[in-house]
Structure formats: C-alpha cells, structure tokens
Amino acid sequence: MGKKFISKAGAFHGAFLGALSVVLAANSMAASLSDCANSIKFDGHLNNLYKDLTLPSTGAGISGCENVRFYWTSSDTTFLKNDGTIAARLVNQNKAVQLSVNVTDGTQIETKKFDVSIHGYEPYSNYLFIYFPANDNENIYYAISNDGYNFTAMNGGKRVVAADTVALKKGLRDPHILRAPDGYFYMVNTDMKSAEGWSSNRGMVLMRSKDLVSWTHSTVHFPDKYKGTNFANVTRVWAPETIWDKDYQNVDGSKGRLMIYFSLLTNDGTIPYDKVYYLYANDDFTDVLGKPTYFFDRGSATIDMDIVYNDNDGLYHAFFKNEGDGGICKTTAKTLTAPAGKEGSQWSKPSGTLQQTKDAVEGAGVFKLINQDSWILMYDCYMNGHYQFTSSPDLTNFTFVQDTKMAGAFTPRHGTVLPITAEETQRLLKVFPTADFEPKQYNEPDTLKTLAGGEAVVGPCAGSKIIPYSKVNDGGWNPTTDLLVEPGSSITFGPHPWDGKIWKWSGPADLSATTREVTLKDLQWQNSGIYTIEYTNETGCKSYEKIKLVVNDPEHPYVEPVVCKDDEILNESGKCVADPSKTEAIGSGALATEIHFSAVPVRVQYFSMTGVLLKGKPKQAGVYLRRETLSNGLVRITRTRVQ
C-alpha cells in the first residue's frame, strides 16, 4: 500500500511539474507587450510622413504577439486620423503629431507613443529648368516640365537673360536658382567666357527676383574684392550655388542666411587644385560678407557641388564632380558647417560614383519631385551632348530613367531645376510664350481652417484635374460629361491627363477597366448610365469624374439613379437611409470619443450595409459593418472590407 501510494503521488507530482513546465514554456514563448509594441513596423518615415500609415490591429506576424491587439489614437485627428490616414497638412512645413497605441492581451494594457511629422503640402505644379545651351552661347535659358523629366524650351527657344548685360566677362554659365524663405528667387552664375580659356573667370554674378522675370544683378570680382590676399589670385570661381543656412546667427539675433559655395583655384600655389569654399551673402544679395571659408575637397580637384537637405535622414547630401575622373560622388553631413578650426570635418567619406552611364559627366543637379518622397539626380553628359536623369528614394541608390531628347531649341548644359506654382507657370508662359506645352492641371486642396499663427490647414493632397474627353463613332474629341447616342453607336473615352499613372473605370454592364482609353462598341440601352473614372496621380492622390451616357432607346428609357447624401446609404428598397457606420461611438458623449480606443472589445458582431445581423465574420467579398462592444461599456461601429 505504501509503495503504491508513493507511486501515485509521484505520478501526480510528475504530471503537475509537466503541466507547469508547459505553462512556463508557453509564457516564455510569448513576447512582452512592450516587445510587441517595439516590433511594430511602419511603411513610411514617421519623421517625414508623405502617405497614409497602415496600422496593424493585431500582432499577427510578430513572433509571440499573435494574441495581442493594438488600439491606435492620434493626438490631433485634424491632421492624422486614428486609423493612420492623413487628414490634413500645413503648407510648406511639417506638422508634429503623436500617435499612441494601446497594446493588450486581454488582461493588461501597455501604451507606447510614436512621434510623427507629417510632410507639408508643396503648392507647386511644374518644374522650371534654368540652363545655358552651349559654349558659344553662354546666356540664360528657361525650359518647363510637367513631370520633372521631359522639358520644353520656353520663349521660343530664345534667351531670357542676356549675359552681356550683367556679367563682366559677358558670359553666364552654370546657373543655380533657389527659392528662399524670404520670398525671393536667388540665382548665381559663373562669370566666364569659355573662349578665353578654362581658367579665365575671376568671380560670379549674383541675381535676385520676385517673379522669375525681372532680375536685379551685381558681380563679385575676386581680384578687387580681396586685393592683397591670395583670393585675389583666383583663376577659377566655378559653379557657384546657394543654400539657406537656417542655423546662421545674424547680428540682430535672428537666424538664417544665404550661403554661397563654389570651387576655387589660385595661380600662387595656395589653392593648388579646385577646392570648395563658401561665403555668406549680404541682406540684399549685392555682395558677400567676409573672406571665403574652406568647405570640402576629396584630395584632388573637386567641382560642381550641389547640396540638398533630406528630412528623412536629417542629413545634408553634397554631390560633386571628381574633376579629371569624370564621375559624380557625394558626401553627407549632419550640420552644414563645422566649428572654427575644424573646417571641412563635418563631411563623411565620399561615396563611389553615382552616375548610371560610362559617359563623362558633370554639373550634378538634385531636386525632389513635388509632393513625392522621391528624388532626381540629373547630370550633363557633356561629351555626348545630352542630359541624363536618374531617380532615387533615398539619395543613395539611383536608377536610370532616361536621357533627354536634345532636339530643336532644348540643348541644356549645366543647370538646375526649380519647382514652381501654377500661378508662376502661367506668368512665365505669358511673358515667355511656349508652343506645344500644356501645363498639367491640379485641383487645389481645400483650405480646411487657418491656425492662430496664420498657417493654412489644407487637405492631404491635390488631385489632378480630369478632363473627360470622349468621341462618338469617328467624330472629334469633346470634353463633356453628358452624352446622348443612338443604338449601335461606338464611343471612346479618352480623358486627360494623357500621361496618367493609374486609371480605374466602373460603369453599366459590369464595365471594369484600368486603361486610360476605353472603347465601347454597338451600344445598347444596357450601356446607359453613369461611368465613374478614378485617377491616381504620381503623388498617390485620387481624382474622380462621372460621365453620363444615355443610349436613345424609347423602349428602354433611361431612369436617373438615386443619389444619397454623404451620411446616407441606399437600402435594398432603393431608398436613402441613415448610414449606421457614421456613428463612431455610443456612450458617454465626448468622453466616449476620447477613451473608447483604449478599451478592449469583449464582443464583435458583423452586419450587412443595410443593418442585417450576420451569423459571424463574413467570408464573401464586400463591405460590411463591424460592431464592437468594448470593455468600458461603449460601442464602436466601423466599416470593414472583406477581400
């Protein structure tokens, strides 16, 4: 008996320890709520957010977090909704918002906060290319583009600034243009005539404008400006450019000033090869302050530097040409300048060559695409007479896009590109007529409100305007949204923009298409109805247009569809009824809106869009209503889509 009793006890004790070890093992495999929160991945740069965030609702896909749920709350739903959708932006400045997530396993809750900076809306529509065309034509020319890649020469292919009216050497090369925070445009140029030799320039030309049409100008002639110093002995002051130094401390205590940087070479041995130096401009951009300060070089001739700041990584990216080697490299820095005595120490080790060609290249120009998290690096393939354009998501990895078509009046040499507004585009086209160019049209985002400081709050994006061109049979194209045709006719829809990105069509007779042009033949009464166009432009912004097409069949007259209000839906009887998904939370008023996201759902139900209770989670594709009864007694109703 005793041994048998001990045997049972031992078996019980062993089973208990085994069960306990299983529980402990299971707990050891489960990640902590903090680990689950820290493992959340985002599909964008939170410090410079361009597009909506996809916020996970569960820990599915995160090891050890499969049974964890996430509930999100935005600190400012005016700009960022609780589901990660960008609702509004500031103009030309970022907006800081805090995103919180309550992480729960059903028994405990932990909160983690993420700082988000929503990228500001850029109110630009076109790209202006400023350049000089040839060594025997060193004047300033303009070209314009809708997409940043394909340009049309302006002013009938004639110059817009005559070098002999502004430059000491009667030649303007390597123009660089900048839009500064003070509302002015600033242009700097190499003051040089190549016919006199590559070491013939002694300074630069400074220009300023309010409208890109009328320019004031002045020259900085180094032999006069720096008489008695080694800078008076320059033989090259090459490819000057400007950048706004936001950290510059002015005498009056304010911050910010234009920096001008350029490559210098002297004939006295003090600057034995081309090195990059910088100066600061005076208030009215007619002169420079102080003496040049050393900026950067690669250990041998370094020219054509172009600097941009990338908000994504918080770095200045400086692109330059390895003179003599024919390649373009870059260096980066966290700060634009270095402390006195450590000049040049801020820059990283240079990268390898970045050009996507074996041709000799120079004159790197870098600019960001309008309202897109994408950059262009272009450069002058000066030995082969064309420009090459590449794209990059991060200013590190570059992909070949195209070589320019060097045709007719458009033969650019070393220049820069500036995004411009629709108003500026129209003004330039009026002053400098440009045949065969149609500016792309955008729908301006709605102004939602104005903040106390005067900042405008606008919609999240600007959709492209859809021009609903169509033609019946072999007729001409007409921009109309109301069509009446006879049975048996054919119709072709061909809306603009003609260089569209993503098109989506829906309409009668189960029409579905993803091409820009759609042709329908042998039209019958079944084709009558509303055709909806959805267009997604290069910024990811959607536009919509509707075209009504009626086939004139007396036996089957067209009946206008019922159109419901925004807060209504069409029920099965064809009547407009209140949309239950518009009810965000039911409970204690404003308090419910504040706290219901932090609660845990204890019951989930699904309904059809007409309010019919379903037995469980729907499996058939469609849109449904999801009703969550939360642990705090509140109810949240949302719309959900099943794919």
XYZ file of C-alpha atoms in Angstrom:
643
model
C 0.000 0.000 0.000
C 2.717 2.427 0.984
C 4.762 1.946 -2.131
C 1.667 2.111 -4.287
C 0.597 5.321 -2.586
C 4.036 6.834 -3.125
C 3.903 5.721 -6.744
C 0.605 7.545 -7.300
C 1.860 10.591 -5.502
C 4.998 10.542 -7.566
C 2.961 10.210 -10.748
C 0.727 13.114 -9.679
C 3.741 15.216 -8.752
C 5.387 14.445 -12.104
C 2.238 15.305 -14.039
C 1.918 18.567 -12.114
C 5.515 19.507 -12.864
C 4.992 18.566 -16.513
C 1.898 20.743 -16.805
C 3.657 23.570 -15.025
C 6.619 23.318 -17.408
C 4.238 23.559 -20.373
C 2.698 26.722 -18.929
C 6.102 28.219 -18.230
C 7.306 27.286 -21.709
C 4.243 28.879 -23.261
C 4.759 32.039 -21.236
C 8.425 32.127 -22.161
C 7.500 31.978 -25.859
C 5.040 34.876 -25.563
C 6.617 38.271 -26.099
C 6.020 41.050 -23.585
C 3.546 43.763 -24.511
C 6.468 46.166 -24.673
C 8.304 43.884 -27.097
C 5.171 43.620 -29.237
C 4.842 47.403 -29.366
C 8.515 47.838 -30.205
C 8.217 45.300 -33.045
C 5.612 47.315 -34.958
C 6.884 48.225 -38.424
C 5.691 51.228 -40.416
C 5.596 51.660 -44.189
C 6.911 55.221 -44.138
C 9.279 57.623 -42.410
C 7.496 58.783 -39.249
C 9.747 61.845 -39.059
C 8.680 62.941 -42.563
C 5.426 61.217 -43.442
C 4.148 61.508 -47.021
C 1.490 58.768 -47.231
C -1.132 57.164 -45.005
C 0.099 54.682 -42.441
C -1.139 51.104 -42.380
C -1.658 50.443 -38.679
C -1.906 46.804 -37.560
C -4.841 45.857 -35.348
C -3.262 42.633 -34.073
C 0.171 41.188 -33.504
C -0.275 38.647 -36.282
C 3.067 38.196 -37.995
C 5.040 39.247 -34.903
C 6.548 36.271 -33.108
C 4.996 35.782 -29.683
C 2.396 38.521 -30.257
C -0.252 36.546 -32.140
C -2.885 37.042 -29.421
C -2.153 40.722 -28.847
C -4.387 43.530 -30.140
C -3.434 47.114 -30.953
C -5.694 50.173 -30.495
C -4.477 53.426 -32.014
C -5.133 57.050 -31.083
C -3.862 60.252 -32.713
C -3.184 63.355 -30.634
C -4.584 65.552 -33.404
C -7.182 63.966 -35.665
C -7.390 67.181 -37.685
C -4.114 66.089 -39.277
C -3.817 62.348 -38.613
C -6.830 60.101 -38.074
C -6.834 57.280 -35.567
C -6.541 54.745 -38.389
C -3.306 56.309 -39.703
C -4.930 58.240 -42.552
C -3.501 61.712 -43.201
C -6.469 64.107 -42.986
C -4.716 67.452 -43.500
C -1.353 69.146 -43.930
C 0.265 72.506 -43.379
C 1.640 74.312 -46.427
C 5.400 74.013 -46.939
C 6.036 72.957 -43.354
C 5.728 69.741 -41.410
C 3.184 69.130 -38.662
C 4.093 67.222 -35.487
C 1.512 64.721 -34.204
C 1.813 61.996 -31.582
C 0.431 58.547 -32.350
C -0.337 56.281 -29.381
C -1.024 52.554 -29.377
C -2.624 50.633 -26.532
C -1.290 47.091 -26.607
C -3.377 44.469 -24.824
C -3.544 40.711 -24.420
C -6.984 40.883 -22.785
C -5.656 41.013 -19.234
C -3.336 44.004 -19.235
C -2.650 47.104 -21.315
C 0.578 48.895 -22.166
C 0.835 52.170 -24.087
C 3.558 53.242 -26.498
C 3.811 56.637 -28.198
C 5.314 57.465 -31.592
C 6.286 60.952 -32.722
C 5.059 61.634 -36.257
C 5.905 64.580 -38.517
C 3.509 64.943 -41.450
C 5.224 66.288 -44.568
C 3.878 69.684 -45.603
C 1.869 70.166 -48.774
C 4.052 71.605 -51.544
C 1.953 74.113 -53.563
C 3.780 73.556 -56.851
C 2.606 72.251 -60.208
C 5.522 72.429 -62.675
C 9.315 72.364 -62.962
C 11.480 75.184 -64.319
C 14.887 74.262 -65.786
C 17.435 77.110 -65.836
C 20.498 76.474 -68.017
C 22.915 77.778 -70.638
C 22.845 75.981 -74.006
C 26.394 75.914 -75.406
C 29.980 77.130 -75.051
C 29.340 79.623 -77.825
C 26.026 80.737 -76.274
C 26.646 81.494 -72.603
C 23.303 83.093 -71.757
C 20.431 82.023 -69.508
C 17.539 79.978 -70.905
C 14.343 78.515 -69.437
C 12.555 75.212 -70.081
C 9.405 73.900 -68.409
C 8.071 70.462 -67.496
C 5.025 68.734 -66.020
C 6.876 65.728 -64.622
C 10.473 66.804 -63.926
C 11.892 64.636 -66.702
C 10.600 65.947 -70.027
C 11.180 69.636 -70.741
C 10.093 72.135 -73.389
C 12.215 75.205 -74.160
C 10.436 78.458 -73.306
C 10.409 81.841 -75.027
C 10.503 80.285 -78.468
C 13.968 78.934 -77.724
C 15.388 82.427 -77.081
C 17.405 83.530 -74.077
C 15.699 85.063 -71.042
C 18.796 86.762 -69.560
C 21.474 88.280 -71.811
C 24.957 87.724 -70.378
C 26.433 90.880 -71.906
C 24.052 92.990 -69.787
C 25.012 91.526 -66.385
C 28.410 89.741 -66.482
C 31.894 91.294 -66.524
C 33.105 88.560 -68.851
C 29.927 88.799 -70.980
C 29.255 85.128 -70.322
C 26.962 83.328 -67.855
C 27.493 79.654 -67.106
C 26.317 77.049 -64.584
C 23.215 78.921 -63.335
C 21.832 77.811 -59.984
C 18.485 79.029 -58.654
C 16.963 78.876 -55.174
C 13.603 79.831 -53.674
C 14.432 81.310 -50.253
C 12.200 81.695 -47.158
C 12.057 85.483 -47.691
C 10.015 85.015 -50.890
C 12.798 85.928 -53.322
C 14.431 83.797 -56.002
C 18.230 83.853 -55.986
C 20.426 82.951 -58.948
C 24.207 82.669 -59.012
C 26.321 82.133 -62.137
C 29.910 81.587 -63.173
C 31.118 84.890 -64.685
C 33.130 83.481 -67.572
C 33.549 83.231 -71.326
C 34.937 79.821 -72.281
C 36.506 81.232 -75.455
C 39.070 82.916 -73.170
C 40.066 79.586 -71.581
C 39.008 77.407 -68.634
C 40.964 79.475 -66.134
C 39.656 82.834 -67.262
C 36.951 83.674 -64.731
C 37.573 85.787 -61.667
C 34.201 85.919 -59.967
C 30.485 85.328 -60.063
C 27.210 87.077 -60.847
C 24.530 87.449 -58.157
C 20.902 87.905 -59.243
C 17.617 88.314 -57.357
C 13.983 88.325 -58.460
C 10.455 88.357 -57.052
C 8.793 86.929 -60.159
C 11.402 84.972 -62.202
C 11.017 87.603 -64.921
C 12.773 90.775 -63.736
C 16.172 90.358 -62.099
C 18.495 92.708 -60.219
C 22.167 91.839 -60.623
C 25.636 92.527 -59.277
C 29.082 90.996 -59.651
C 31.682 89.818 -57.147
C 35.116 90.241 -58.726
C 37.650 88.479 -56.513
C 40.794 90.425 -57.602
C 39.098 93.652 -56.478
C 37.146 92.291 -53.525
C 40.129 90.503 -51.982
C 43.023 92.674 -53.103
C 46.162 91.906 -51.112
C 45.124 88.335 -50.254
C 45.595 85.016 -52.001
C 41.937 85.118 -53.089
C 42.853 87.932 -55.447
C 44.887 85.368 -57.395
C 41.989 83.116 -58.366
C 41.900 81.666 -61.844
C 38.615 79.823 -61.248
C 35.489 80.641 -59.263
C 33.471 77.793 -60.669
C 29.804 76.783 -60.483
C 28.573 78.835 -57.502
C 25.399 77.656 -55.777
C 23.287 78.836 -52.853
C 21.637 77.140 -49.894
C 19.705 78.622 -46.982
C 21.694 78.100 -43.776
C 18.930 78.018 -41.154
C 21.466 77.898 -38.305
C 23.410 81.036 -39.255
C 23.360 83.516 -36.364
C 22.773 87.103 -37.530
C 23.955 90.176 -35.642
C 20.389 91.068 -34.599
C 19.896 87.628 -33.035
C 17.782 86.205 -35.851
C 18.754 83.007 -37.650
C 19.114 82.161 -41.319
C 21.167 83.495 -44.223
C 22.072 82.577 -47.779
C 25.315 80.669 -48.139
C 27.122 80.724 -51.497
C 29.557 77.872 -52.167
C 31.848 77.365 -55.164
C 35.159 75.855 -56.287
C 38.351 77.961 -56.137
C 41.759 77.624 -57.777
C 44.606 80.135 -57.489
C 47.782 80.632 -59.519
C 50.019 81.251 -56.490
C 50.026 77.695 -55.122
C 47.919 78.476 -52.032
C 44.963 76.581 -53.512
C 46.816 74.113 -55.778
C 43.714 72.321 -57.083
C 39.999 73.099 -57.171
C 38.585 73.101 -53.633
C 35.123 74.066 -52.446
C 34.802 77.248 -50.352
C 31.819 79.218 -49.061
C 30.724 82.758 -48.242
C 27.543 84.357 -46.935
C 25.572 86.916 -48.948
C 24.635 90.344 -47.634
C 21.000 91.261 -46.993
C 20.112 92.498 -50.476
C 22.252 89.946 -52.350
C 24.536 92.530 -53.929
C 27.758 91.407 -52.244
C 29.311 88.821 -49.934
C 30.442 89.015 -46.307
C 33.994 88.317 -45.168
C 36.512 86.016 -46.808
C 35.938 82.578 -48.316
C 35.997 79.683 -45.825
C 37.197 76.217 -46.735
C 34.297 73.776 -47.190
C 35.374 70.461 -48.768
C 37.592 68.619 -51.237
C 38.309 64.962 -51.987
C 42.101 65.314 -52.029
C 42.142 66.362 -55.682
C 40.153 68.650 -57.965
C 36.538 68.895 -56.718
C 33.965 70.981 -58.604
C 30.233 71.398 -59.333
C 28.993 70.782 -55.788
C 25.208 70.677 -55.305
C 23.790 70.359 -51.756
C 20.279 69.296 -50.717
C 18.821 68.503 -47.310
C 16.854 65.278 -46.814
C 14.301 65.363 -43.978
C 14.083 61.565 -43.962
C 17.595 61.055 -42.604
C 18.355 64.573 -41.314
C 21.461 64.856 -43.488
C 22.884 67.333 -45.986
C 23.804 65.467 -49.180
C 26.536 67.158 -51.225
C 27.061 65.882 -54.784
C 30.232 66.831 -56.672
C 32.319 66.020 -59.716
C 35.692 64.329 -59.459
C 37.388 66.668 -61.895
C 39.737 64.686 -64.089
C 37.968 61.386 -63.377
C 34.590 62.285 -64.845
C 32.476 60.795 -62.054
C 29.872 62.160 -59.633
C 30.155 61.228 -55.951
C 28.597 62.563 -52.779
C 29.366 63.223 -49.136
C 26.979 63.816 -46.245
C 26.924 65.853 -43.044
C 24.598 66.379 -40.067
C 25.449 70.086 -39.962
C 26.139 72.409 -42.865
C 29.239 73.962 -41.301
C 31.897 72.862 -38.817
C 33.303 74.747 -35.794
C 36.091 77.252 -36.423
C 39.399 75.472 -36.773
C 37.715 72.237 -37.914
C 36.509 73.406 -41.327
C 35.536 70.506 -43.563
C 35.434 67.956 -40.743
C 31.640 67.672 -40.858
C 31.621 65.754 -44.146
C 31.627 61.966 -44.414
C 33.937 59.867 -46.525
C 32.891 60.304 -50.186
C 30.763 57.653 -51.848
C 31.603 55.787 -55.002
C 30.472 57.146 -58.354
C 26.712 57.504 -58.732
C 26.150 58.205 -62.421
C 24.346 55.489 -64.377
C 26.458 55.838 -67.520
C 30.016 55.343 -68.726
C 29.943 58.764 -70.401
C 31.898 61.645 -68.897
C 29.531 63.676 -66.694
C 29.462 66.946 -64.756
C 27.059 69.536 -63.382
C 25.061 67.348 -60.996
C 21.617 68.767 -60.241
C 19.489 67.237 -57.481
C 15.854 68.050 -56.733
C 12.857 66.391 -55.102
C 9.715 65.600 -57.041
C 6.696 67.665 -55.991
C 4.779 66.069 -53.089
C 6.637 62.803 -53.602
C 9.199 61.026 -51.470
C 11.445 60.630 -54.498
C 14.482 62.474 -55.838
C 16.014 63.136 -59.238
C 19.744 63.290 -59.890
C 20.465 64.733 -63.324
C 23.819 65.486 -64.881
C 25.329 66.869 -68.040
C 26.853 64.198 -70.306
C 28.949 66.987 -71.793
C 30.961 64.908 -74.248
C 27.867 63.322 -75.827
C 25.557 66.344 -75.836
C 22.689 65.187 -73.623
C 21.411 65.201 -70.059
C 20.709 62.004 -68.133
C 18.014 61.694 -65.460
C 18.043 59.136 -62.631
C 15.690 58.594 -59.710
C 16.264 57.695 -56.074
C 14.112 57.051 -52.991
C 16.915 57.830 -50.561
C 19.674 59.831 -52.348
C 21.891 56.749 -52.101
C 20.548 54.255 -54.642
C 19.934 55.598 -58.145
C 18.117 54.113 -61.126
C 18.431 55.227 -64.757
C 15.234 56.829 -66.054
C 16.026 58.463 -69.380
C 18.329 60.578 -71.499
C 16.906 63.900 -72.619
C 15.849 64.380 -76.180
C 18.242 67.067 -77.346
C 16.128 68.489 -80.107
C 15.364 71.901 -81.533
C 15.712 74.698 -79.017
C 16.284 72.477 -75.974
C 20.024 71.801 -75.657
C 20.776 72.295 -71.951
C 24.171 72.489 -70.345
C 24.943 72.608 -66.592
C 21.807 73.991 -64.937
C 19.290 73.461 -62.138
C 15.586 72.697 -61.735
C 13.127 74.595 -59.537
C 9.521 73.563 -58.675
C 7.097 76.420 -59.411
C 3.437 77.142 -58.657
C 0.581 77.147 -61.175
C 0.436 80.946 -60.878
C 4.156 81.237 -61.608
C 3.762 78.859 -64.539
C 1.024 80.992 -66.080
C 3.031 84.185 -65.598
C 6.106 82.698 -67.244
C 4.075 81.321 -70.152
C 2.570 84.770 -70.688
C 5.937 86.555 -70.664
C 7.852 83.773 -72.427
C 5.362 82.132 -74.858
C 5.950 78.409 -75.205
C 4.357 76.494 -78.065
C 3.389 72.834 -77.739
C 3.250 72.860 -73.949
C 0.093 72.277 -71.921
C 0.554 72.691 -68.142
C -0.804 69.862 -66.079
C -3.830 70.975 -64.075
C -4.308 70.171 -60.404
C -7.325 70.540 -58.145
C -6.108 72.704 -55.286
C -6.656 71.008 -51.905
C -9.422 72.520 -49.803
C -8.406 75.005 -47.120
C -9.878 73.406 -44.010
C -9.021 76.070 -41.444
C -6.470 78.730 -40.502
C -4.448 78.348 -37.317
C -3.890 81.149 -34.809
C -0.452 81.834 -36.269
C -1.907 82.278 -39.756
C -0.834 78.863 -41.094
C -3.295 77.375 -43.556
C -4.513 73.835 -42.941
C -5.274 72.158 -46.275
C -6.467 68.798 -47.487
C -3.929 65.972 -47.615
C -3.237 66.124 -51.357
C -4.046 67.738 -54.695
C -5.669 65.502 -57.245
C -5.091 66.062 -60.938
C -7.981 67.611 -62.815
C -9.656 65.054 -65.080
C -10.731 66.415 -68.452
C -13.387 63.930 -69.696
C -12.652 63.786 -73.420
C -14.762 61.387 -75.479
C -15.639 60.838 -79.131
C -18.664 59.182 -80.716
C -18.052 56.946 -83.747
C -15.426 58.721 -85.893
C -16.165 62.206 -84.584
C -13.834 64.582 -82.811
C -12.835 64.689 -79.154
C -15.149 66.653 -76.852
C -14.641 67.388 -73.123
C -18.155 66.537 -71.958
C -19.774 64.664 -69.074
C -23.215 64.282 -70.696
C -23.620 62.146 -73.826
C -26.646 61.046 -75.865
C -26.024 58.466 -78.608
C -28.078 56.255 -80.899
C -28.233 52.462 -80.519
C -25.425 50.708 -82.378
C -23.018 53.615 -81.932
C -19.498 53.266 -80.591
C -17.798 55.574 -78.126
C -14.235 56.068 -76.950
C -13.499 57.689 -73.611
C -10.043 59.295 -73.554
C -9.697 61.568 -70.530
C -6.644 63.668 -69.744
C -4.021 63.801 -68.278
C -2.856 61.794 -71.256
C 0.315 60.726 -69.400
C -1.726 59.389 -66.489
C -0.456 56.975 -63.889
C -3.290 54.749 -62.630
C -6.794 54.664 -64.128
C -9.805 52.741 -62.889
C -13.209 52.616 -64.589
C -16.573 51.287 -63.492
C -19.951 51.540 -65.170
C -23.051 49.867 -66.579
C -23.000 46.343 -67.994
C -20.294 45.398 -65.468
C -17.715 47.658 -67.083
C -14.321 47.470 -65.405
C -11.098 48.787 -66.929
C -7.667 50.068 -65.914
C -6.609 51.773 -69.138
C -6.880 55.495 -69.847
C -8.804 54.996 -73.080
C -11.913 52.807 -73.068
C -13.853 51.927 -76.250
C -17.424 50.580 -76.250
C -18.958 49.256 -79.467
C -22.531 48.533 -80.571
C -24.040 50.480 -77.676
C -27.480 49.362 -76.444
C -29.804 50.547 -73.681
C -27.961 48.344 -71.164
C -24.939 50.636 -71.614
C -26.863 53.683 -70.401
C -25.821 55.015 -67.023
C -23.064 56.675 -65.047
C -19.429 55.873 -65.860
C -17.072 56.627 -62.981
C -13.412 57.477 -63.541
C -10.866 57.158 -60.757
C -7.418 58.562 -61.489
C -4.423 58.241 -59.162
C -1.628 60.684 -59.971
C 2.085 60.439 -59.281
C 1.659 61.694 -55.696
C -0.853 58.953 -54.872
C -3.759 61.418 -54.806
C -7.044 60.290 -56.314
C -9.426 62.291 -58.529
C -12.897 61.327 -59.676
C -15.157 62.232 -62.577
C -18.523 60.903 -63.728
C -19.787 60.732 -67.312
C -23.462 60.140 -68.040
C -24.048 58.161 -71.217
C -27.635 57.657 -72.473
C -28.439 55.354 -75.399
C -31.546 56.787 -77.070
C -33.862 53.751 -76.957
C -37.551 54.771 -76.465
C -38.494 51.238 -75.486
C -35.985 51.302 -72.626
C -35.903 54.899 -71.359
C -33.077 55.879 -69.054
C -34.001 56.390 -65.377
C -31.842 58.673 -63.252
C -30.235 56.812 -60.334
C -30.993 57.750 -56.721
C -28.099 59.700 -55.171
C -27.840 59.631 -51.373
C -26.232 62.185 -49.082
C -22.804 61.593 -47.571
C -24.301 60.323 -44.304
C -26.803 58.002 -46.025
C -26.761 54.670 -47.841
C -29.107 53.085 -50.378
C -31.101 50.217 -48.885
C -32.480 47.162 -50.675
C -35.700 49.049 -51.464
C -33.794 51.738 -53.340
C -34.313 54.368 -50.652
C -31.730 56.502 -48.858
C -31.432 55.690 -45.153
C -29.041 56.808 -42.408
C -25.608 55.218 -42.682
C -25.008 53.435 -39.338
C -21.257 53.411 -39.923
C -21.229 57.176 -39.355
C -21.838 56.512 -35.626
C -18.345 56.341 -34.206
C -19.182 55.504 -30.575
C -22.268 55.204 -28.416
C -21.918 56.007 -24.718
C -20.977 58.997 -22.662
C -20.752 61.703 -25.338
C -17.412 63.408 -25.886
C -15.814 61.221 -23.234
C -16.630 58.154 -25.310
C -14.735 59.573 -28.267
C -11.705 60.198 -26.052
C -11.460 56.857 -24.275
C -13.125 54.151 -26.323
C -9.976 53.379 -28.312
C -8.147 52.305 -25.156
C -10.784 49.713 -24.243
C -10.759 46.013 -25.129
C -13.534 44.528 -27.344
C -15.471 41.854 -25.474
C -17.990 41.177 -28.239
C -17.757 41.570 -32.021
C -20.705 41.395 -34.406
C -20.996 41.878 -38.163
C -23.880 43.395 -40.120
C -24.690 43.924 -43.782
C -24.605 47.518 -45.003
C -28.409 47.532 -44.670
C -28.208 46.606 -40.978
C -28.938 42.830 -41.133
C -27.108 40.892 -38.374
C -24.826 38.175 -39.761
C -24.058 34.839 -38.079
C -20.335 35.532 -37.934
C -17.471 37.185 -39.748
C -18.451 37.355 -43.436
C -16.452 35.313 -45.925
C -17.880 36.744 -49.135
C -16.067 39.779 -50.569
C -17.765 43.089 -49.881
C -18.208 45.948 -47.416
C -19.782 45.263 -44.021
C -20.364 46.905 -40.653
C -18.339 45.745 -37.648
C -19.859 46.393 -34.191
C -17.534 46.120 -31.193
C -18.860 46.147 -27.628
C -15.943 47.410 -25.558
C -14.923 46.552 -22.013
C -15.712 50.104 -20.880
C -19.341 49.731 -21.926
C -19.061 51.718 -25.141
C -19.904 50.559 -28.634
C -17.817 51.275 -31.722
C -19.182 50.747 -35.234
C -16.824 50.802 -38.203
C -16.970 49.912 -41.864
C -14.796 46.958 -42.920
C -13.981 45.448 -46.296
C -13.586 41.722 -46.929
C -11.385 40.952 -49.951
